[in-house]
Coordinates of C-alpha atoms and ligand atoms in Angstrom, one line a residue:
M1196 CA 68.7 102.8 65.0
T1197 CA 66.0 102.4 67.2
T1198 CA 64.4 99.3 68.1
D1199 CA 60.1 99.0 68.3
H1200 CA 60.0 100.7 71.5
G1201 CA 61.8 103.7 70.1
Y1202 CA 64.8 103.1 72.4
P1203 CA 68.8 102.8 70.0
A1204 CA 70.3 99.8 69.4
V1205 CA 72.9 99.2 71.4
R1206 CA 76.7 98.8 69.9
M1207 CA 79.7 98.3 71.6
Y1208 CA 82.3 101.2 70.9
I1209 CA 86.3 99.3 70.8
A1210 CA 89.2 101.3 68.8
G1211 CA 87.1 104.2 67.6
E1212 CA 84.1 102.0 65.8
W1213 CA 80.6 100.8 67.1
C1214 CA 80.5 97.4 67.0
Q1215 CA 77.9 93.9 68.0
G1216 CA 80.9 91.9 69.2
G1217 CA 81.9 88.4 68.2
T1218 CA 79.4 85.5 68.4
G1219 CA 76.9 87.6 68.5
R1220 CA 76.0 86.6 72.4
T1221 CA 73.3 88.8 73.4
A1222 CA 71.4 89.8 76.4
P1223 CA 67.8 91.2 76.8
I1224 CA 67.4 94.7 77.6
V1225 CA 64.1 94.9 80.4
N1226 CA 61.8 98.4 81.3
P1227 CA 61.7 98.4 85.2
A1228 CA 57.9 100.4 84.3
T1229 CA 56.4 97.6 81.7
E1230 CA 58.6 94.3 82.6
K1231 CA 58.8 94.3 78.7
V1232 CA 61.6 93.6 76.9
I1233 CA 62.7 96.7 74.8
G1234 CA 65.2 95.5 73.4
D1235 CA 69.2 93.3 73.9
V1236 CA 72.4 94.2 75.0
P1237 CA 76.2 92.5 72.8
L1238 CA 78.1 90.0 75.4
A1239 CA 81.8 91.1 74.3
T1240 CA 84.8 87.5 73.9
T1241 CA 87.5 87.2 75.1
A1242 CA 88.4 88.9 71.2
D1243 CA 86.5 92.3 71.7
L1244 CA 88.4 92.5 74.9
D1245 CA 91.5 92.2 73.6
R1246 CA 90.5 94.2 70.8
A1247 CA 89.4 97.3 73.7
L1248 CA 93.0 96.6 75.0
D1249 CA 95.4 97.3 72.2
A1250 CA 93.0 100.0 71.2
A1251 CA 93.5 101.5 75.3
A1252 CA 97.3 101.4 74.7
D1253 CA 97.6 102.9 71.3
G1254 CA 95.0 104.7 72.6
F1255 CA 96.7 106.7 75.9
K1256 CA 99.9 106.8 73.4
V1257 CA 98.2 109.4 71.6
W1258 CA 95.9 110.9 74.3
R1259 CA 99.2 111.7 76.5
A1260 CA 100.6 113.3 74.1
T1261 CA 98.4 115.1 72.8
P1262 CA 98.1 118.9 74.9
V1263 CA 96.3 119.3 77.7
A1264 CA 94.4 122.5 76.8
E1265 CA 93.8 120.5 73.2
R1266 CA 92.7 117.8 75.7
T1267 CA 90.7 120.2 77.6
R1268 CA 88.7 122.1 74.5
I1269 CA 87.9 118.1 73.8
L1270 CA 85.9 117.3 76.5
H1271 CA 84.0 120.6 77.0
A1272 CA 83.0 119.9 73.4
A1273 CA 81.6 116.6 75.0
A1274 CA 80.1 118.5 77.1
D1275 CA 78.5 120.7 75.3
L1276 CA 76.6 117.9 73.2
I1277 CA 76.1 115.9 77.0
R1278 CA 74.0 119.3 77.7
E1279 CA 72.7 119.8 74.1
R1280 CA 71.4 115.9 74.2
A1281 CA 70.3 115.8 77.7
A1282 CA 66.1 115.1 76.7
E1283 CA 67.1 112.7 74.4
I1284 CA 69.7 110.9 77.3
G1285 CA 67.4 111.4 80.2
R1286 CA 64.7 109.5 78.0
V1287 CA 66.5 106.8 77.1
S1288 CA 67.8 106.1 80.7
T1289 CA 64.3 106.1 82.5
Q1290 CA 63.2 103.9 79.3
E1291 CA 66.2 101.1 81.0
Q1292 CA 66.5 102.3 84.7
G1293 CA 63.3 104.0 85.4
K1294 CA 64.0 106.8 87.3
P1295 CA 61.5 109.7 86.1
L1296 CA 62.1 112.1 83.4
R1297 CA 63.4 114.8 86.1
E1298 CA 66.0 112.7 87.7
S1299 CA 66.9 111.5 84.0
T1300 CA 67.6 114.6 82.5
G1301 CA 69.2 116.3 85.3
E1302 CA 71.5 113.9 85.8
A1303 CA 72.9 114.5 82.2
R1304 CA 73.3 118.2 82.5
R1305 CA 74.6 117.5 85.8
T1306 CA 77.3 115.4 84.2
A1307 CA 78.6 117.9 81.2
E1308 CA 79.1 120.6 84.6
T1309 CA 81.2 117.1 86.1
L1310 CA 83.1 116.6 82.7
R1311 CA 84.1 120.5 82.9
W1312 CA 84.8 120.6 85.8
H1313 CA 87.4 117.7 86.0
A1314 CA 88.5 119.0 82.4
D1315 CA 89.8 122.9 84.2
D1316 CA 90.8 121.0 86.9
A1317 CA 93.3 119.4 85.4
R1318 CA 94.6 121.3 83.6
R1319 CA 95.9 122.9 87.4
A1320 CA 97.1 119.0 88.4
Y1321 CA 100.3 121.1 88.4
G1322 CA 103.8 119.1 90.0
R1323 CA 106.4 121.8 92.0
I1324 CA 109.7 122.2 92.4
I1325 CA 112.0 121.4 95.0
P1326 CA 115.0 123.6 96.4
S1327 CA 117.8 122.3 95.2
P1328 CA 122.0 122.6 95.2
P1329 CA 122.8 125.0 92.3
G1330 CA 123.1 122.8 89.5
T1331 CA 120.2 120.7 90.4
V1332 CA 116.3 120.3 88.9
L1333 CA 114.4 118.0 91.8
T1334 CA 111.0 118.2 90.9
V1335 CA 107.8 116.0 91.5
R1336 CA 105.8 115.1 88.0
R1337 CA 101.6 113.4 87.6
E1338 CA 101.5 112.0 84.5
P1339 CA 98.6 109.7 83.7
I1340 CA 98.8 106.4 85.6
G1341 CA 98.2 104.9 81.7
P1342 CA 94.7 102.6 80.7
V1343 CA 92.0 102.3 82.7
A1344 CA 89.8 99.3 83.6
A1345 CA 86.6 100.7 84.7
F1346 CA 83.0 99.0 86.3
V1347 CA 79.6 100.7 86.5
P1348 CA 76.8 100.2 87.7
W1349 CA 72.8 100.6 86.5
N1350 CA 71.6 103.3 89.5
F1351 CA 73.2 105.9 88.0
P1352 CA 73.3 105.2 83.6
V1353 CA 74.8 108.8 83.1
G1354 CA 76.3 109.9 86.1
G1355 CA 78.1 106.7 87.2
P1356 CA 80.1 106.1 83.5
N1357 CA 80.8 109.6 83.2
R1358 CA 82.6 109.9 86.7
K1359 CA 85.0 107.2 85.8
I1360 CA 85.1 109.1 81.9
S1361 CA 85.9 112.1 82.9
S1362 CA 88.5 112.0 85.3
A1363 CA 90.2 109.2 83.5
L1364 CA 90.1 111.4 80.5
S1365 CA 91.0 114.7 82.4
A1366 CA 93.7 112.8 84.1
G1367 CA 95.4 112.3 80.3
C1368 CA 94.0 108.2 80.7
S1369 CA 92.8 106.4 78.3
L1370 CA 90.1 104.1 79.3
V1371 CA 87.7 99.5 78.9
I1372 CA 84.8 100.6 80.5
K1373 CA 81.9 98.0 81.3
G1374 CA 79.4 99.6 81.1
S1375 CA 76.0 97.8 83.3
E1376 CA 74.0 95.7 81.0
E1377 CA 71.3 96.7 82.9
T1378 CA 71.0 99.9 81.2
P1379 CA 73.7 99.6 78.0
A1380 CA 71.6 102.9 75.6
T1381 CA 72.3 105.6 78.3
A1382 CA 76.4 104.4 78.4
M1383 CA 76.4 103.9 74.6
E1384 CA 74.9 107.7 74.1
L1385 CA 76.9 109.3 76.5
V1386 CA 80.5 107.7 74.8
R1387 CA 78.8 108.5 71.3
C1388 CA 79.1 112.2 73.0
Y1389 CA 82.6 111.7 73.0
A1390 CA 83.2 110.5 69.9
D1391 CA 80.7 113.1 68.3
A1392 CA 83.1 116.0 70.6
G1393 CA 86.5 114.3 68.2
L1394 CA 88.0 112.4 70.6
P1395 CA 90.8 110.0 69.1
A1396 CA 89.3 106.3 68.2
G1397 CA 90.5 104.2 71.0
V1398 CA 91.2 106.2 74.0
L1399 CA 87.8 105.2 75.1
N1400 CA 86.2 101.6 74.6
L1401 CA 82.2 100.2 76.1
V1402 CA 82.2 96.9 76.1
F1403 CA 79.2 94.6 77.7
G1404 CA 80.1 91.1 78.7
E1405 CA 79.4 88.8 81.4
P1406 CA 80.9 91.1 84.0
A1407 CA 82.8 88.5 85.7
E1408 CA 84.1 86.8 82.6
V1409 CA 85.2 90.6 81.9
S1410 CA 86.6 92.1 85.4
E1411 CA 88.9 89.2 85.5
H1412 CA 90.1 89.2 81.5
L1413 CA 91.0 93.1 81.8
I1414 CA 92.0 92.6 85.3
K1415 CA 95.4 90.5 84.5
S1416 CA 95.9 92.1 81.4
P1417 CA 99.8 93.9 81.4
V1418 CA 97.5 96.6 79.8
I1419 CA 95.7 98.2 82.2
R1420 CA 97.0 100.6 85.3
L1421 CA 94.0 101.3 87.3
V1422 CA 90.8 99.4 88.5
A1423 CA 88.1 101.8 89.3
F1424 CA 84.6 99.6 90.3
T1425 CA 81.3 100.9 91.5
G1426 CA 78.8 98.6 92.7
S1427 CA 78.3 96.7 95.8
V1428 CA 80.9 95.7 98.7
P1429 CA 81.2 91.8 97.7
V1430 CA 81.7 92.8 94.3
G1431 CA 84.3 95.1 95.3
K1432 CA 85.9 93.2 97.5
L1433 CA 86.6 91.0 95.0
L1434 CA 87.5 92.6 92.5
A1435 CA 90.3 95.2 94.8
A1436 CA 91.6 91.4 95.3
R1437 CA 92.5 90.5 91.8
A1438 CA 93.9 93.2 91.2
G1439 CA 95.7 93.3 94.5
E1440 CA 96.9 89.9 92.9
V1441 CA 98.9 92.0 90.3
M1442 CA 100.0 94.8 92.3
K1443 CA 97.5 97.1 91.0
P1444 CA 95.4 99.7 92.5
S1445 CA 92.0 100.4 92.6
L1446 CA 89.7 102.8 93.4
M1447 CA 85.6 101.3 95.1
E1448 CA 83.0 102.9 95.5
L1449 CA 81.1 100.8 97.4
G1450 CA 77.6 100.7 99.5
G1451 CA 76.6 101.6 102.0
H1452 CA 73.7 102.1 104.8
A1453 CA 74.0 106.0 105.6
P1454 CA 72.2 107.2 109.4
V1455 CA 70.2 110.1 109.6
I1456 CA 70.5 111.6 113.6
V1457 CA 67.8 113.5 114.7
C1458 CA 68.9 115.6 116.9
A1459 CA 66.0 116.6 120.1
D1460 CA 67.1 120.5 119.1
A1461 CA 66.3 119.6 115.5
D1462 CA 62.6 121.1 113.9
P1463 CA 61.2 117.3 113.3
V1464 CA 59.0 118.3 110.7
K1465 CA 61.2 120.0 108.2
A1466 CA 63.9 117.3 108.8
A1467 CA 61.3 114.5 108.2
R1468 CA 60.6 116.5 104.8
K1469 CA 64.1 116.9 103.6
A1470 CA 64.9 113.0 104.8
A1471 CA 61.7 111.9 102.7
Q1472 CA 62.6 113.6 99.4
A1473 CA 66.4 112.4 99.8
K1474 CA 64.4 108.9 100.6
W1475 CA 62.7 108.2 97.5
A1476 CA 65.2 109.6 95.3
N1477 CA 66.2 106.9 92.2
A1478 CA 63.2 105.0 94.4
G1479 CA 65.9 104.7 97.1
Q1480 CA 68.6 103.0 94.7
V1481 CA 71.4 105.4 95.4
C1482 CA 74.6 104.5 98.1
T1483 CA 74.3 107.7 99.5
S1484 CA 70.4 107.1 100.4
P1485 CA 69.8 107.9 103.9
S1486 CA 67.9 104.6 105.4
R1487 CA 68.4 104.4 109.3
F1488 CA 66.4 107.0 110.6
L1489 CA 67.7 107.4 114.5
V1490 CA 65.9 109.9 115.8
H1491 CA 65.5 111.2 119.5
E1492 CA 62.5 110.1 121.3
S1493 CA 61.6 113.3 122.2
I1494 CA 60.1 114.2 118.3
V1495 CA 59.8 111.0 116.5
D1496 CA 56.3 111.2 117.1
E1497 CA 56.1 114.6 114.7
F1498 CA 59.3 113.1 113.1
T1499 CA 57.3 109.9 112.1
A1500 CA 53.7 111.3 111.4
E1501 CA 55.6 113.7 108.8
F1502 CA 57.6 111.4 107.1
V1503 CA 54.6 108.7 106.9
T1504 CA 52.6 112.2 104.7
A1505 CA 55.7 113.0 102.4
A1506 CA 55.5 108.9 101.9
E1507 CA 52.3 108.7 100.8
A1508 CA 52.0 111.8 99.3
V1509 CA 55.0 110.2 96.2
T1510 CA 53.3 110.0 92.7
V1511 CA 54.8 106.6 92.0
G1512 CA 54.7 105.8 88.3
D1513 CA 55.9 105.0 84.8
G1514 CA 58.9 107.7 84.4
L1515 CA 57.6 108.7 81.4
A1516 CA 54.9 109.8 83.0
D1517 CA 54.2 113.3 83.1
G1518 CA 54.2 114.2 87.2
T1519 CA 56.2 111.0 88.4
G1520 CA 58.0 111.5 92.2
M1521 CA 59.3 107.9 92.3
G1522 CA 59.9 105.6 89.4
P1523 CA 59.2 101.6 89.1
L1524 CA 62.8 99.5 91.2
A1525 CA 64.9 98.5 88.6
N1526 CA 64.8 95.5 89.1
E1527 CA 63.2 92.2 89.5
R1528 CA 66.8 91.5 92.1
R1529 CA 65.7 95.0 93.9
L1530 CA 60.6 93.9 94.1
A1531 CA 62.4 90.7 95.9
A1532 CA 65.0 92.2 98.4
M1533 CA 62.3 94.7 99.3
E1534 CA 60.2 91.8 100.0
R1535 CA 62.8 89.6 101.8
L1536 CA 63.8 92.3 104.6
I1537 CA 60.4 93.8 104.8
A1538 CA 58.8 90.0 106.2
D1539 CA 62.2 89.8 108.2
A1540 CA 62.0 93.3 110.1
V1541 CA 58.0 91.9 110.7
A1542 CA 59.1 88.8 111.7
R1543 CA 60.6 90.9 114.4
G1544 CA 58.1 92.3 115.8
A1545 CA 58.3 95.7 113.3
K1546 CA 55.0 97.9 112.3
V1547 CA 54.7 99.1 108.6
L1548 CA 52.8 102.2 109.2
T1549 CA 52.9 103.1 105.4
G1550 CA 53.4 101.1 102.3
G1551 CA 55.4 97.5 102.2
E1552 CA 54.1 95.9 99.5
R1553 CA 54.7 96.2 95.6
L1554 CA 51.4 97.8 93.6
D1555 CA 49.8 95.7 91.9
R1556 CA 50.0 96.3 88.5
P1557 CA 52.5 95.5 84.9
G1558 CA 56.7 96.9 86.6
Y1559 CA 58.8 96.3 89.6
F1560 CA 56.9 99.3 91.6
F1561 CA 57.0 99.3 95.6
A1562 CA 55.2 101.6 97.3
P1563 CA 57.7 103.8 99.7
T1564 CA 57.5 102.2 103.7
V1565 CA 57.9 104.1 106.7
L1566 CA 58.1 102.0 109.5
T1567 CA 58.8 101.6 112.9
D1568 CA 60.0 99.3 116.1
V1569 CA 62.4 98.0 113.7
P1570 CA 64.9 95.9 116.2
E1571 CA 68.6 96.3 116.6
D1572 CA 69.1 92.5 115.1
A1573 CA 66.6 92.6 112.0
R1574 CA 68.9 92.6 108.3
L1575 CA 66.6 96.2 107.8
M1576 CA 69.2 97.7 110.5
S1577 CA 72.4 96.1 108.5
E1578 CA 71.4 95.1 104.9
E1579 CA 71.9 98.2 102.3
P1580 CA 68.0 98.4 101.7
F1581 CA 68.7 99.9 97.8
G1582 CA 64.9 100.6 97.9
P1583 CA 62.5 102.9 99.7
L1584 CA 62.4 101.8 102.5
A1585 CA 62.7 103.8 106.3
P1586 CA 63.4 102.2 109.4
V1587 CA 62.6 105.2 112.5
V1588 CA 64.3 104.3 115.6
P1589 CA 63.8 106.3 118.4
F1590 CA 67.2 107.0 120.9
G1591 CA 67.5 108.6 123.9
D1592 CA 71.5 110.1 124.4
L1593 CA 73.4 111.3 121.1
D1594 CA 76.2 109.1 121.7
E1595 CA 74.4 105.7 121.5
A1596 CA 72.7 107.0 119.0
L1597 CA 76.6 107.6 116.7
A1598 CA 77.6 104.1 118.7
T1599 CA 74.3 102.7 116.3
A1600 CA 75.0 104.5 113.7
N1601 CA 79.5 103.7 113.7
A1602 CA 78.1 99.6 114.3
L1603 CA 78.2 98.7 110.6
P1604 CA 81.1 98.0 108.7
Y1605 CA 80.1 100.2 105.7
G1606 CA 81.1 104.3 106.5
L1607 CA 79.8 106.5 103.1
A1608 CA 77.6 108.6 103.6
A1609 CA 75.8 110.0 106.9
Y1610 CA 72.9 112.9 107.8
G1611 CA 72.7 115.6 110.9
F1612 CA 69.8 117.6 112.2
T1613 CA 70.3 120.0 115.0
D1614 CA 70.3 123.6 115.9
S1615 CA 73.2 123.4 117.5
A1616 CA 76.4 124.0 116.9
A1617 CA 78.6 122.3 118.8
T1618 CA 76.1 119.3 118.5
A1619 CA 77.0 120.0 114.5
E1620 CA 80.7 119.7 115.8
K1621 CA 80.6 116.7 117.1
L1622 CA 78.6 114.7 115.4
S1623 CA 81.7 116.0 112.5
D1624 CA 84.0 114.3 114.4
E1625 CA 82.5 111.6 115.8
L1626 CA 79.9 110.2 112.4
E1627 CA 82.4 107.6 110.8
A1628 CA 81.7 108.6 107.1
G1629 CA 83.7 110.1 104.1
I1630 CA 80.2 112.7 103.1
L1631 CA 78.7 114.5 106.5
S1632 CA 75.3 116.7 106.1
L1633 CA 74.2 118.3 108.2
N1634 CA 70.6 120.0 108.5
H1635 CA 70.0 119.0 104.3
C1636 CA 70.8 115.8 102.2
G1637 CA 72.1 117.0 99.2
G1638 CA 73.2 115.1 96.9
S1639 CA 76.8 115.3 95.3
V1640 CA 79.1 117.9 93.6
H1641 CA 81.4 118.6 91.3
E1642 CA 84.1 120.7 93.0
A1643 CA 84.1 118.1 96.3
P1644 CA 84.9 114.9 97.0
S1645 CA 82.8 111.8 97.4
G1646 CA 83.7 108.3 99.0
G1647 CA 83.6 106.0 101.9
V1648 CA 85.6 104.5 104.1
K1649 CA 85.8 100.9 105.9
D1650 CA 83.6 98.5 103.4
S1651 CA 82.5 101.3 101.9
G1652 CA 85.3 101.7 99.9
Y1653 CA 88.8 104.1 99.6
G1654 CA 89.5 106.3 96.5
R1655 CA 86.7 109.7 95.5
E1656 CA 85.4 110.8 93.1
G1657 CA 84.8 115.0 92.7
G1658 CA 86.7 117.7 93.1
P1659 CA 90.5 117.9 93.0
E1660 CA 90.6 114.6 94.6
A1661 CA 89.3 112.4 91.7
L1662 CA 92.3 113.4 89.7
D1663 CA 94.4 111.2 92.6
A1664 CA 93.6 108.3 91.2
Y1665 CA 94.3 107.9 87.9
L1666 CA 97.9 110.5 88.3
I1667 CA 101.1 109.1 89.6
T1668 CA 103.8 110.8 90.7
K1669 CA 107.3 110.9 90.0
R1670 CA 110.4 112.4 91.0
V1671 CA 113.2 113.7 89.1
S1672 CA 116.4 115.2 89.9
H1673 CA 118.1 116.2 87.1
L1674 CA 122.5 116.8 87.6
L1675 CA 122.4 119.8 85.0
A1676 CA 126.4 119.7 84.9
P1677 CA 127.6 116.8 85.4
Ligands
NAD2586 P1 75.2 93.1 91.7 O1 76.0 93.2 93.5 O2 75.2 91.5 91.7 O3 76.5 93.6 91.1 C1 76.5 95.4 91.3 C2 77.3 96.3 90.1 O4 78.5 95.1 90.3 C3 77.4 95.2 88.6 O5 76.7 96.2 87.7 C4 76.9 93.8 88.2 O6 76.9 94.4 86.7 C5 78.7 94.6 88.4 N1 79.3 93.3 88.8 C6 78.7 91.6 89.5 N2 79.8 91.3 89.8 C7 81.0 91.7 88.8 C8 81.9 91.0 89.0 N3 82.1 90.3 89.2 N4 83.3 91.5 87.9 C9 82.6 93.0 87.0 N5 81.3 94.1 87.6 C10 80.3 92.9 88.3 O7 73.7 93.7 92.4 P2 73.3 94.1 92.0 O8 71.9 93.0 92.0 O9 73.6 94.2 90.5 O10 72.3 95.4 93.2 C11 72.4 95.0 93.6 C12 73.1 95.7 95.4 O11 74.5 96.5 94.9 C13 73.1 96.8 95.4 O12 71.7 96.4 97.0 C14 73.5 97.4 96.7 O13 74.3 97.5 97.9 C15 75.0 97.4 95.5 N6 75.0 98.3 94.4 C16 75.6 99.9 94.7 C17 75.8 100.4 94.4 C18 76.9 102.3 94.5 O14 76.5 102.2 93.4 N7 77.8 101.4 95.8 C19 75.4 100.9 92.4 C20 74.1 99.7 92.8 C21 74.6 98.9 93.2

């Protein structure tokens, strides 16, 4: 069923059934490229959440007892469906989130591969046998932790939910996942792929609701054994504290404010082109988006000129239109945040070299913006912009640049550009970040872990480490002839 806007009617998925929830309470969904309401999302009642919890408890028993080979078969079937439906999933995602179709469809395709990777990796989640005296067997086993409560934001409508779902299901856990109320149909279409692939009822439950009410209820439920969250640092701290009160582990993928250090020996033009390309991806609404450009004073003019050229070459428009390079911001809150950060920086002496304003048309469009002379006390230098703002700041000494890069409480992504192997090693050693890219600004890869240090959170998604949070380690010592 679709609405007049060719947008699906959103449902929750509880105990293997698509449903609207108990009270009929809904929230509107807005297309950020048009500001038009294109549908609505049902909001769960406490009774809906309890049904989802019961289903996850039952689903866990079933899924845990399902042989790994069979689990893997179902997960690969889901990956096949995600790939087959990537164009349609991408179209829905662009309608509700705004990113260009090329990005959202690419995200759906990558998501299928991430799922395959985790599903295969779970087949190798070996324990170990420890040499022990004759007549005894000492083993270390890895078991699924149990039902998971997961909470995901709106910036990666396919990849975000799928990182939680694919790791949890591969490890043998069940889930209640709260999708974003701003991008619910994409999460629904993703979950539909798992359902259509034959996932047993109750193993994966999708709900929407008032975020604080839902998280409060799910986290304190004795059914839930792990809390997994992606989103802002303040909300992450709140949920981690709630989980701590009931002694539950949590996986926290939070924000950052990624420094890019461009050293004197780097090619400023190449560095600017690569950094600019990463900066405008998803209109800067990426937790690893490069966001503080620290450039050696000897090359800063060349770097900045090229960065401005790249910014002005971006075609900003509706993500559904051909040729769009950057879509709108996802919601009005981001637009207001851009305006606030720029006004503050300018009041403190910053210069806007290009952009600096929303576009004069309906939709939450904001021009790619490059700023210079941004003082260290401008909020833009300490607050994650989560939007298309690029402050360029010169430095003279690499140790000073490293001190600036490490001065914030965040530590998610960092980037460095240099031609020197020794300098690259210094950056690798000294940058406080969970993800470091040298001489490029590449995105995440399923084979390798992503995650933060300091206030950016703990735990890892991607790579073999992704399963760690979802598996417990059990020591079993067995005396054979008691
Ligand atoms: P927000 O802090 O209000 O919400 C972030 C996410 O957390 C949303 O998905 C929201 O639904 C959810 N959330 C909020 N309160 C919650 C609660 N009590 N329980 C459970 N979930 C809850 O911010 P926002 O306006 O949606 O986004 C703005 C900021 O969030 C950005 O500036 C950025 O720093 C951060 N953010 C980070 C990521 C990331 O991938 N790390 C993603 C989206 C947003």
